[in-house]
Coordinates of C-alpha atoms in Angstrom, one line a residue:
Chain A
X8 CA -8.2 -21.6 -24.0
X9 CA -8.3 -18.8 -22.3
X10 CA -10.3 -15.5 -21.9
X11 CA -9.6 -12.6 -24.2
X12 CA -9.7 -9.4 -23.1
X13 CA -12.6 -8.1 -25.0
X14 CA -14.5 -11.4 -23.8
X15 CA -13.0 -10.3 -20.2
X16 CA -14.1 -6.2 -20.7
X17 CA -17.9 -7.7 -21.2
X18 CA -17.5 -9.3 -18.1
X19 CA -17.0 -6.5 -16.1
X20 CA -19.1 -4.4 -17.9
X21 CA -22.7 -6.5 -16.6
X22 CA -20.8 -6.8 -13.3
X23 CA -20.9 -3.2 -12.7
X24 CA -24.6 -3.2 -15.1
X25 CA -25.0 -5.3 -12.1
X26 CA -23.3 -3.4 -9.2
X27 CA -25.5 -0.4 -10.2
X28 CA -29.0 -2.4 -10.1
X29 CA -27.9 -3.5 -7.2
X30 CA -26.3 0.1 -6.0
X31 CA -23.3 -1.1 -4.5
X32 CA -19.7 0.4 -5.6
X33 CA -17.3 -2.9 -6.6
X34 CA -13.3 -3.3 -7.2
X35 CA -13.3 -6.4 -10.2
X36 CA -11.4 -8.1 -11.5
X37 CA -11.1 -10.9 -14.2
X38 CA -8.5 -13.7 -14.7
X39 CA -7.5 -15.9 -17.2
X40 CA -8.0 -20.2 -16.4
X41 CA -3.9 -19.4 -15.8
X42 CA -5.2 -17.0 -12.8
X43 CA -3.0 -14.6 -14.0
X44 CA -5.0 -10.9 -14.5
X45 CA -7.0 -9.6 -17.6
X46 CA -8.6 -7.0 -16.1
X47 CA -9.8 -4.3 -13.6
X48 CA -12.1 -1.8 -12.4
X49 CA -12.5 -0.3 -8.7
X50 CA -16.7 1.9 -9.0
X51 CA -15.0 5.2 -7.8
X52 CA -16.1 5.5 -4.7
X53 CA -15.6 1.6 -3.9
X54 CA -13.3 0.5 -0.7
X55 CA -9.3 0.9 -1.3
X56 CA -9.2 -2.9 0.8
X57 CA -11.3 -4.4 -2.0
X58 CA -8.9 -4.4 -5.1
X59 CA -6.8 -7.1 -3.2
X60 CA -10.1 -9.1 -2.5
X61 CA -11.2 -9.2 -5.8
X62 CA -7.7 -9.6 -7.0
X63 CA -7.1 -12.5 -5.0
X64 CA -11.1 -14.0 -5.2
X65 CA -11.0 -13.7 -8.6
X66 CA -7.1 -15.8 -8.6
X67 CA -8.5 -18.8 -5.6
X68 CA -11.4 -19.3 -8.0
X69 CA -9.1 -20.0 -10.8
X70 CA -6.1 -22.0 -9.2
X71 CA -8.5 -24.2 -7.7
X72 CA -10.8 -24.1 -10.6
X73 CA -14.1 -23.8 -8.8
X74 CA -16.8 -20.7 -7.4
X75 CA -15.3 -19.0 -3.7
X76 CA -18.0 -19.9 -2.4
X77 CA -17.7 -23.7 -2.7
X78 CA -15.1 -23.5 -0.4
X79 CA -16.4 -21.7 2.2
X80 CA -17.7 -24.5 3.9
X81 CA -14.5 -26.3 3.8
X82 CA -12.1 -23.9 5.2
X83 CA -14.4 -23.6 8.5
X84 CA -12.5 -24.7 11.9
X85 CA -13.6 -28.1 12.0
X86 CA -13.7 -28.7 8.5
X87 CA -10.9 -30.2 6.2
X88 CA -9.3 -27.4 4.2
X89 CA -9.0 -24.8 7.3
X90 CA -6.5 -22.8 7.3
X91 CA -5.4 -22.9 3.7
X92 CA -5.6 -18.9 3.4
X93 CA -2.0 -19.5 4.4
X94 CA -1.1 -20.7 0.6
X95 CA -0.1 -19.1 -2.1
X96 CA 0.6 -15.3 -1.0
X97 CA -3.1 -15.4 0.3
X98 CA -6.8 -16.9 -0.6
X99 CA -10.2 -15.3 0.0
X100 CA -12.8 -17.8 0.5
X101 CA -15.9 -16.2 1.0
X102 CA -17.8 -15.7 -2.0
X103 CA -17.3 -12.9 -5.2
X104 CA -15.5 -15.2 -6.4
X105 CA -16.5 -16.9 -9.5
X106 CA -15.7 -19.4 -12.5
X107 CA -16.3 -17.9 -16.0
X108 CA -17.3 -20.5 -18.7
X109 CA -18.0 -20.6 -22.6
X110 CA -21.0 -22.1 -23.9
X111 CA -19.9 -25.4 -23.7
X112 CA -18.9 -25.4 -20.2
X113 CA -14.8 -24.7 -20.8
X114 CA -13.0 -23.1 -17.9
X115 CA -11.3 -20.0 -19.3
X116 CA -10.6 -18.0 -16.7
X117 CA -12.1 -16.1 -13.3
X118 CA -14.4 -13.1 -11.3
X119 CA -13.8 -11.3 -8.6
X120 CA -15.9 -9.2 -6.9
X121 CA -16.2 -7.4 -3.6
X122 CA -17.1 -4.3 -1.6
X123 CA -20.6 -5.1 -0.5
X124 CA -21.7 -7.7 1.5
X125 CA -20.5 -11.2 0.6
X126 CA -24.5 -12.1 -1.2
X127 CA -24.7 -9.3 -3.5
X128 CA -20.2 -9.6 -4.5
X129 CA -21.7 -12.9 -5.3
X130 CA -24.6 -11.7 -7.4
X131 CA -22.5 -9.2 -9.3
X132 CA -19.9 -12.2 -10.4
X133 CA -22.2 -14.0 -11.4
X134 CA -23.9 -11.3 -13.4
X135 CA -20.5 -10.6 -14.7
X136 CA -19.7 -14.3 -15.5
X137 CA -22.9 -14.8 -17.8
X138 CA -21.4 -12.3 -20.1
X139 CA -19.5 -14.6 -22.1
X140 CA -22.1 -17.5 -22.3
Chain B
X25 CA -8.3 15.1 -6.1
X26 CA -7.4 11.5 -7.9
X27 CA -8.3 10.1 -11.2
X28 CA -12.3 8.7 -11.8
X29 CA -12.1 5.3 -13.7
X30 CA -14.0 6.6 -16.7
X31 CA -11.0 9.6 -16.9
X32 CA -8.7 6.2 -16.2
X33 CA -10.3 4.4 -18.6
X34 CA -9.7 6.6 -21.6
X35 CA -5.9 6.8 -20.7
X36 CA -6.0 2.7 -21.3
X37 CA -7.7 2.9 -24.0
X38 CA -5.3 6.1 -25.3
X39 CA -1.9 3.7 -24.4
X40 CA -3.9 0.6 -26.4
X41 CA -4.7 2.6 -29.6
X42 CA -1.0 3.6 -29.1
X43 CA 0.1 0.8 -28.8
X44 CA -1.2 -0.7 -31.8
X45 CA 0.3 2.0 -33.6
X46 CA 3.8 0.2 -32.3
X47 CA 2.6 -3.3 -33.6
X48 CA 3.5 -4.4 -29.5
X49 CA 1.1 -5.9 -26.7
X50 CA 1.5 -4.1 -23.6
X51 CA 0.7 -4.4 -19.7
X52 CA -1.5 -1.8 -18.5
X53 CA -2.2 -0.3 -15.1
X54 CA -3.6 3.5 -13.6
X55 CA -3.2 4.0 -9.9
X56 CA -4.5 7.3 -8.2
X57 CA -2.1 9.9 -5.8
X58 CA -2.0 7.3 -3.7
X59 CA -0.9 4.6 -5.9
X60 CA -4.0 2.5 -5.4
X61 CA -5.2 0.4 -9.2
X62 CA -7.4 2.2 -10.6
X63 CA -7.6 -0.2 -14.2
X64 CA -6.0 -2.9 -15.7
X65 CA -5.7 -4.2 -18.4
X66 CA -3.3 -6.7 -20.1
X67 CA -4.0 -6.6 -24.5
X68 CA -4.1 -10.5 -25.8
X69 CA -0.1 -12.3 -26.0
X70 CA 1.3 -9.8 -23.0
X71 CA 4.1 -11.1 -21.3
X72 CA 2.4 -12.6 -17.8
X73 CA 5.2 -11.5 -16.1
X74 CA 4.8 -7.7 -17.1
X75 CA 1.2 -7.2 -15.1
X76 CA 3.4 -6.7 -12.1
X77 CA 5.5 -4.7 -13.9
X78 CA 2.6 -2.7 -15.5
X79 CA 0.6 -2.0 -11.5
X80 CA 4.7 -2.3 -9.7
X81 CA 5.8 1.5 -12.7
X82 CA 2.5 2.9 -11.8
X83 CA 2.9 2.9 -8.3
X84 CA 6.4 4.2 -8.2
X85 CA 5.7 6.9 -10.4
X86 CA 2.5 7.3 -8.5
X87 CA 4.8 7.1 -5.1
X88 CA 7.7 9.3 -5.5
X89 CA 6.1 12.4 -8.2
X90 CA 7.9 12.1 -10.9
X91 CA 7.7 9.4 -14.2
X92 CA 10.0 6.4 -13.8
X93 CA 12.3 7.6 -16.6
X94 CA 13.4 10.3 -14.1
X95 CA 14.4 7.8 -11.6
X96 CA 16.5 5.1 -14.2
X97 CA 20.1 7.5 -14.1
X98 CA 19.8 7.8 -10.1
X99 CA 19.9 4.2 -9.0
X100 CA 22.9 2.9 -10.8
X101 CA 25.2 1.3 -8.8
X102 CA 27.2 4.9 -8.6
X103 CA 24.8 6.6 -8.8
X104 CA 23.0 7.7 -5.5
X105 CA 19.2 5.9 -4.9
X106 CA 21.2 3.0 -6.2
X107 CA 18.7 -0.3 -4.4
X108 CA 15.8 1.8 -4.1
X109 CA 14.0 -0.6 -5.9
X110 CA 14.1 -2.7 -2.3
X111 CA 11.8 -0.3 -0.1
X112 CA 7.7 -0.5 -0.6
X113 CA 7.7 -4.1 -1.7
X114 CA 9.4 -3.5 -4.8
X115 CA 9.4 -0.9 -7.2
X116 CA 10.2 -0.4 -11.1
X117 CA 12.3 2.3 -12.0
X118 CA 13.5 2.1 -15.4
X119 CA 11.0 4.0 -18.1
X120 CA 7.2 3.0 -18.1
X121 CA 5.8 5.0 -15.5
X122 CA 4.3 8.3 -15.8
X123 CA 2.2 10.7 -14.1
X124 CA -1.3 11.3 -15.2
X125 CA -1.7 15.0 -14.4
X126 CA -4.9 17.5 -15.6
X127 CA -4.7 20.5 -17.7
X128 CA -3.6 22.8 -14.9
X129 CA -1.1 20.4 -13.0
X130 CA -2.4 18.5 -10.1
X131 CA -1.4 14.7 -10.3
X132 CA -4.4 13.0 -10.8
X133 CA -2.5 9.6 -11.1
X134 CA 0.0 7.5 -12.9
X135 CA 0.0 4.8 -16.0
X136 CA 2.4 2.0 -15.8
X137 CA 3.2 0.4 -19.2
X138 CA 5.2 -3.3 -19.7
X139 CA 5.7 -5.7 -22.5
X140 CA 8.1 -4.2 -24.9
X141 CA 11.4 -2.2 -24.7
X142 CA 11.5 0.5 -21.9
X143 CA 11.0 3.3 -25.3
X144 CA 7.7 1.8 -25.7
X145 CA 6.9 1.2 -22.6
X146 CA 7.6 5.2 -22.1
X147 CA 5.6 6.1 -25.8
X148 CA 2.5 4.4 -24.8
X149 CA 2.6 6.2 -21.3
X150 CA 2.8 9.7 -21.9
X151 CA 0.4 8.8 -24.7
X152 CA -2.0 7.3 -23.0
X153 CA -1.2 9.9 -20.3
X154 CA -2.1 12.4 -22.3
X155 CA -5.8 11.2 -22.7
X156 CA -7.1 13.4 -19.1
X157 CA -5.7 17.3 -20.5
Chain C
X28 CA -9.7 15.2 1.2
X29 CA -6.6 13.8 3.9
X30 CA -5.2 14.3 7.3
X31 CA -2.4 17.5 7.6
X32 CA 0.5 16.6 9.7
X33 CA -0.9 19.2 12.6
X34 CA -4.6 17.2 12.5
X35 CA -2.5 13.9 12.5
X36 CA -0.6 15.2 15.8
X37 CA -3.3 16.9 17.2
X38 CA -5.0 13.0 17.5
X39 CA -2.5 11.4 18.4
X40 CA -1.8 14.1 21.8
X41 CA -5.8 13.5 22.6
X42 CA -4.9 9.8 22.3
X43 CA -2.1 10.1 24.8
X44 CA -3.8 12.3 27.4
X45 CA -6.8 9.0 27.1
X46 CA -4.1 6.2 28.0
X47 CA -2.3 8.4 30.5
X48 CA -6.4 8.4 32.0
X49 CA -6.1 4.2 31.7
X50 CA -2.9 4.3 33.4
X51 CA -2.6 1.9 29.4
X52 CA 1.3 2.4 27.1
X53 CA 0.0 2.2 23.8
X54 CA 1.6 2.5 20.5
X55 CA -0.7 4.9 17.4
X56 CA -1.0 5.3 14.1
X57 CA -2.0 7.5 11.9
X58 CA -3.1 7.7 8.0
X59 CA -4.2 9.9 5.7
X60 CA -7.8 9.0 3.6
X61 CA -5.6 6.5 1.3
X62 CA -4.2 3.8 4.4
X63 CA -0.5 5.7 4.2
X64 CA 1.2 6.6 7.7
X65 CA 1.4 9.9 8.3
X66 CA 2.6 10.0 12.3
X67 CA 3.4 6.8 15.0
X68 CA 4.2 7.1 18.8
X69 CA 4.9 4.7 21.0
X70 CA 4.6 5.7 24.6
X71 CA 7.4 4.7 26.6
X72 CA 7.3 0.8 27.3
X73 CA 4.2 0.0 24.9
X74 CA 4.3 -3.0 23.4
X75 CA 7.0 -3.9 20.4
X76 CA 4.4 -5.8 19.2
X77 CA 1.8 -3.5 18.7
X78 CA 3.6 -1.4 16.6
X79 CA 2.7 -3.8 13.5
X80 CA -1.0 -3.7 15.4
X81 CA -1.4 -0.3 15.2
X82 CA -0.7 0.0 11.5
X83 CA -2.8 -1.9 10.1
X84 CA -5.4 -0.9 12.7
X85 CA -5.8 1.9 11.2
X86 CA -5.0 0.9 7.7
X87 CA -7.6 -1.5 8.2
X88 CA -10.2 2.2 9.1
X89 CA -9.1 2.9 6.0
X90 CA -9.3 0.2 3.6
X91 CA -12.5 -0.1 4.3
X92 CA -13.9 2.8 5.5
X93 CA -15.2 1.5 8.5
X94 CA -13.6 1.1 12.6
X95 CA -12.6 -1.8 13.3
X96 CA -15.1 -3.1 16.0
X97 CA -17.2 -2.6 12.7
X98 CA -15.3 -5.7 11.3
X99 CA -15.0 -7.8 14.3
X100 CA -18.2 -9.8 14.1
X101 CA -18.3 -10.4 10.1
X102 CA -15.3 -12.0 10.4
X103 CA -15.7 -14.7 12.6
X104 CA -15.7 -18.9 11.7
X105 CA -18.8 -18.6 11.1
X106 CA -19.8 -15.5 9.9
X107 CA -19.5 -14.2 6.3
X108 CA -15.7 -12.5 6.0
X109 CA -14.0 -15.2 7.6
X110 CA -10.1 -14.7 6.8
X111 CA -10.3 -11.3 5.3
X112 CA -7.6 -10.9 7.3
X113 CA -5.2 -13.1 4.7
X114 CA -5.7 -9.7 2.7
X115 CA -4.4 -6.7 1.5
X116 CA -0.6 -8.1 3.7
X117 CA -2.5 -8.5 7.1
X118 CA -5.4 -6.8 8.7
X119 CA -6.1 -6.2 12.2
X120 CA -9.9 -7.3 12.8
X121 CA -10.8 -6.5 16.5
X122 CA -11.8 -3.0 18.0
X123 CA -9.1 -0.7 17.8
X124 CA -8.8 1.2 15.1
X125 CA -11.5 4.7 14.3
X126 CA -12.2 6.6 10.8
X127 CA -11.2 10.3 11.4
X128 CA -13.6 12.5 10.3
X129 CA -14.2 16.1 10.0
X130 CA -17.2 17.7 11.4
X131 CA -18.8 17.5 7.7
X132 CA -18.6 13.9 8.1
X133 CA -15.3 13.5 5.5
X134 CA -13.2 11.2 5.7
X135 CA -9.4 12.7 6.2
X136 CA -8.2 8.9 7.6
X137 CA -8.1 6.4 10.3
X138 CA -6.2 6.1 14.0
X139 CA -4.6 2.1 15.0
X140 CA -4.0 2.5 18.5
X141 CA -2.8 -1.1 20.4
X142 CA -1.7 -1.7 23.8
X143 CA -4.2 -3.0 25.7
X144 CA -7.1 -4.1 26.2
X145 CA -9.2 -4.3 22.8
X146 CA -12.2 -2.5 25.1
X147 CA -9.8 0.6 26.0
X148 CA -7.8 0.4 22.3
X149 CA -10.9 1.4 20.8
X150 CA -11.7 4.4 23.8
X151 CA -8.6 5.8 23.2
X152 CA -8.5 5.7 19.3
X153 CA -11.8 7.0 19.6
X154 CA -11.0 9.4 21.5
X155 CA -8.0 10.9 19.0
X156 CA -10.4 10.4 16.4
X157 CA -12.9 13.5 18.4
X158 CA -9.6 15.8 18.7
X159 CA -10.6 16.7 14.6
X160 CA -13.7 17.5 14.6
Chain D
X4 CA 19.3 1.9 27.5
X5 CA 16.4 3.3 25.4
X6 CA 15.5 6.5 23.4
X7 CA 11.6 7.7 24.7
X8 CA 9.4 9.1 22.8
X9 CA 10.4 12.3 24.6
X10 CA 13.4 12.2 22.9
X11 CA 11.9 10.9 19.5
X12 CA 9.9 13.8 19.1
X13 CA 12.6 16.3 20.4
X14 CA 14.8 14.3 17.1
X15 CA 11.9 15.1 14.4
X16 CA 11.6 18.6 15.8
X17 CA 14.6 19.5 15.6
X18 CA 14.5 17.2 12.0
X19 CA 12.4 19.1 10.6
X20 CA 13.3 22.1 11.4
X21 CA 16.3 21.5 9.1
X22 CA 13.8 20.3 6.5
X23 CA 12.3 23.6 6.3
X24 CA 16.1 25.4 6.3
X25 CA 16.1 23.6 3.3
X26 CA 13.1 24.0 2.0
X27 CA 12.6 19.8 1.6
X28 CA 9.5 18.0 2.7
X29 CA 10.3 15.5 4.4
X30 CA 9.4 11.3 6.0
X31 CA 11.0 11.3 9.1
X32 CA 11.5 8.0 11.6
X33 CA 13.1 6.9 14.3
X34 CA 13.8 3.9 16.0
X35 CA 14.1 2.7 18.9
X36 CA 18.6 0.6 19.7
X37 CA 16.1 -2.4 18.6
X38 CA 15.3 -1.1 16.0
X39 CA 12.2 -0.9 16.7
X40 CA 9.4 2.2 15.6
X41 CA 9.2 4.9 18.5
X42 CA 8.1 7.9 16.5
X43 CA 7.5 8.8 12.9
X44 CA 6.1 11.8 10.2
X45 CA 5.4 12.1 7.1
X46 CA 5.5 15.7 6.7
X47 CA 2.5 17.6 4.8
X48 CA 3.1 16.7 1.1
X49 CA 6.1 14.4 1.5
X50 CA 6.0 11.2 -0.8
X51 CA 3.8 8.7 0.3
X52 CA 7.1 6.0 -1.1
X53 CA 9.9 7.5 1.8
X54 CA 7.6 6.9 4.0
X55 CA 8.8 3.1 4.3
X56 CA 11.7 4.8 2.6
X57 CA 12.7 6.0 5.8
X58 CA 11.8 3.5 7.9
X59 CA 14.1 1.2 6.1
X60 CA 17.1 3.8 6.9
X61 CA 16.4 3.8 10.0
X62 CA 16.1 0.2 11.1
X63 CA 19.4 0.0 8.9
X64 CA 21.0 1.9 10.8
X65 CA 19.9 0.9 14.3
X66 CA 20.3 -3.2 12.9
X67 CA 23.9 -2.1 11.6
X68 CA 25.2 0.1 14.2
X69 CA 26.1 2.3 11.4
X70 CA 25.0 5.7 9.2
X71 CA 23.9 4.4 6.0
X72 CA 26.7 6.7 4.2
X73 CA 28.8 4.1 6.2
X74 CA 27.4 1.3 3.9
X75 CA 26.6 3.1 0.6
X76 CA 30.1 2.0 -1.0
X77 CA 30.4 -2.1 0.3
X78 CA 27.5 -2.4 -1.1
X79 CA 28.4 -0.9 -4.5
X80 CA 28.5 -4.7 -7.3
X81 CA 32.5 -5.3 -6.7
X82 CA 32.2 -4.3 -2.9
X83 CA 31.5 -7.0 -0.1
X84 CA 28.8 -6.8 0.7
X85 CA 27.0 -5.9 -2.7
X86 CA 23.3 -7.1 -2.5
X87 CA 22.8 -7.0 1.7
X88 CA 19.8 -5.5 0.9
X89 CA 18.1 -8.4 0.3
X90 CA 18.4 -9.2 4.3
X91 CA 15.7 -8.6 6.6
X92 CA 12.5 -8.2 4.6
X93 CA 14.6 -5.1 2.6
X94 CA 17.4 -2.8 3.6
X95 CA 18.0 0.9 2.4
X96 CA 22.0 1.5 2.5
X97 CA 21.9 4.7 0.4
X98 CA 22.8 8.3 3.4
X99 CA 19.6 9.1 5.9
X100 CA 20.0 7.0 8.7
X101 CA 21.6 7.9 11.3
X102 CA 22.4 6.7 14.8
X103 CA 21.4 8.7 17.8
X104 CA 23.5 8.6 20.2
X105 CA 24.1 10.5 23.7
X106 CA 26.9 12.2 25.1
X107 CA 28.4 9.5 26.4
X108 CA 28.4 7.9 22.8
X109 CA 25.8 5.6 23.8
X110 CA 23.5 4.5 21.0
X111 CA 19.7 5.0 21.6
X112 CA 18.4 4.4 18.5
X113 CA 17.8 5.4 14.4
X114 CA 16.9 8.1 12.6
X115 CA 16.2 7.9 8.8
X116 CA 14.7 10.5 6.5
X117 CA 13.8 10.4 3.0
X118 CA 12.1 12.9 0.7
X119 CA 14.7 14.8 -1.6
X120 CA 18.1 13.7 -2.6
X121 CA 20.7 11.8 -0.7
X122 CA 23.1 14.9 0.4
X123 CA 19.3 16.8 2.2
X124 CA 18.4 13.2 3.5
X125 CA 21.7 12.7 5.5
X126 CA 22.0 16.0 6.8
X127 CA 18.4 16.6 7.9
X128 CA 19.6 12.7 9.8
X129 CA 22.1 14.6 11.0
X130 CA 19.9 17.4 12.5
X131 CA 17.5 15.2 14.2
X132 CA 20.2 13.3 16.0
X133 CA 22.2 16.0 17.6
X134 CA 18.6 16.7 19.4
X135 CA 19.4 14.3 22.3
X136 CA 22.7 15.8 22.4

């Protein structure tokens, strides 16, 4: 079961609403459960460098079926998966990638958000993911 | 002068309307004049392999300020730019990448479409690009 | 609004003047606001390995609309953007990438300098960026 | 023996003079005999996509100690080096990369030019290379 384009767009719209509430400009990517891009939007004025980061956060989340914030402590120099970022053509393991699940808990895909401090990136991703509940 | 997100979404909406009229499922990417992604949508059921092709068609169009259909005859084995596709991390030089211009002729960005035969890809891209005129 | 070639060359000339004052040999790159290379010079005897570093510093600065020195504390192992360097085909996040702005504060592009200790790299980049004020 | 920065800039200046005479806008790269970039300039309005092509033409010329125009017939589908472009992170094997030699015939480096039809690219590269004779 995969996210539809209509659901992905609802996720992005909810993420943008949250971004505007936080007064930040975000790059937002939604991938399906297979980590393939479904939809992407760059808000006017958002960092160009965050295009790739948003995509990689969403893919990292889908690839490992977890929020990237869960990975963050595991990739520190003394932690077990230090430098896992060298796999898969590049991971991003700090917050901002969040799984998208339906109300039965089935994973439909993931959202990746980049463009502000990681607390905002994560909050916007969470707000987006809730749109399909 | 670069395309806005609102313009990019209007381009994608017009491209999807044309896709539905042709009964095809497309991956559609819009980049700005600097070849950076602004928006992307994969229609439900469209080929996963066309995600990257749609992105590369849009970028190729923006990088060389031309429709990719114009490049097609120039890259054949006996033509002057044979194997130009090895540049820029990979080009796509068959039809489906089209410049997006405003009604004064200024290039705002480009659209890349992939998911059907190249005639359909090109027709959908042209229909999308017209949305900002 | 993007930097012109004439401006980019003035930036590089100013950077070289500063390099000579510091008795260092630098690789110097200028990109436009879209992170695309406009001009590059390697001073005689400067490290070959710094060619790519200078380019990546300039691009990193433009991609995230910041001096790379601002990123340095944010990418340490315990900091929020640890290993962001795995994005965009490789970032350089230590000092030496500096935004180029006109006297109204508009970002025109960025300069990246590599070839000495990071304090010198940064000082040379700052001296270069001032040339368009 | 390698090209100096002063020589590389003279090569680029001569290439730009020829470009203006032909009324074309070029990306121009000079590498040393080791195929490492010495200097690069993108004329205002030249294709962004030609940045990488100009660099790859110069490197291809230096890597194989030949003008890229000499390689062109050798890489056709029925020729012995078909698809050699897959090596070295990507070659460009059509005209526009030209060796830079001093007046004793010693190879100092190479120039790569991209931005117009290949006849112009080659003519501009030849005009540039002559600057060090």
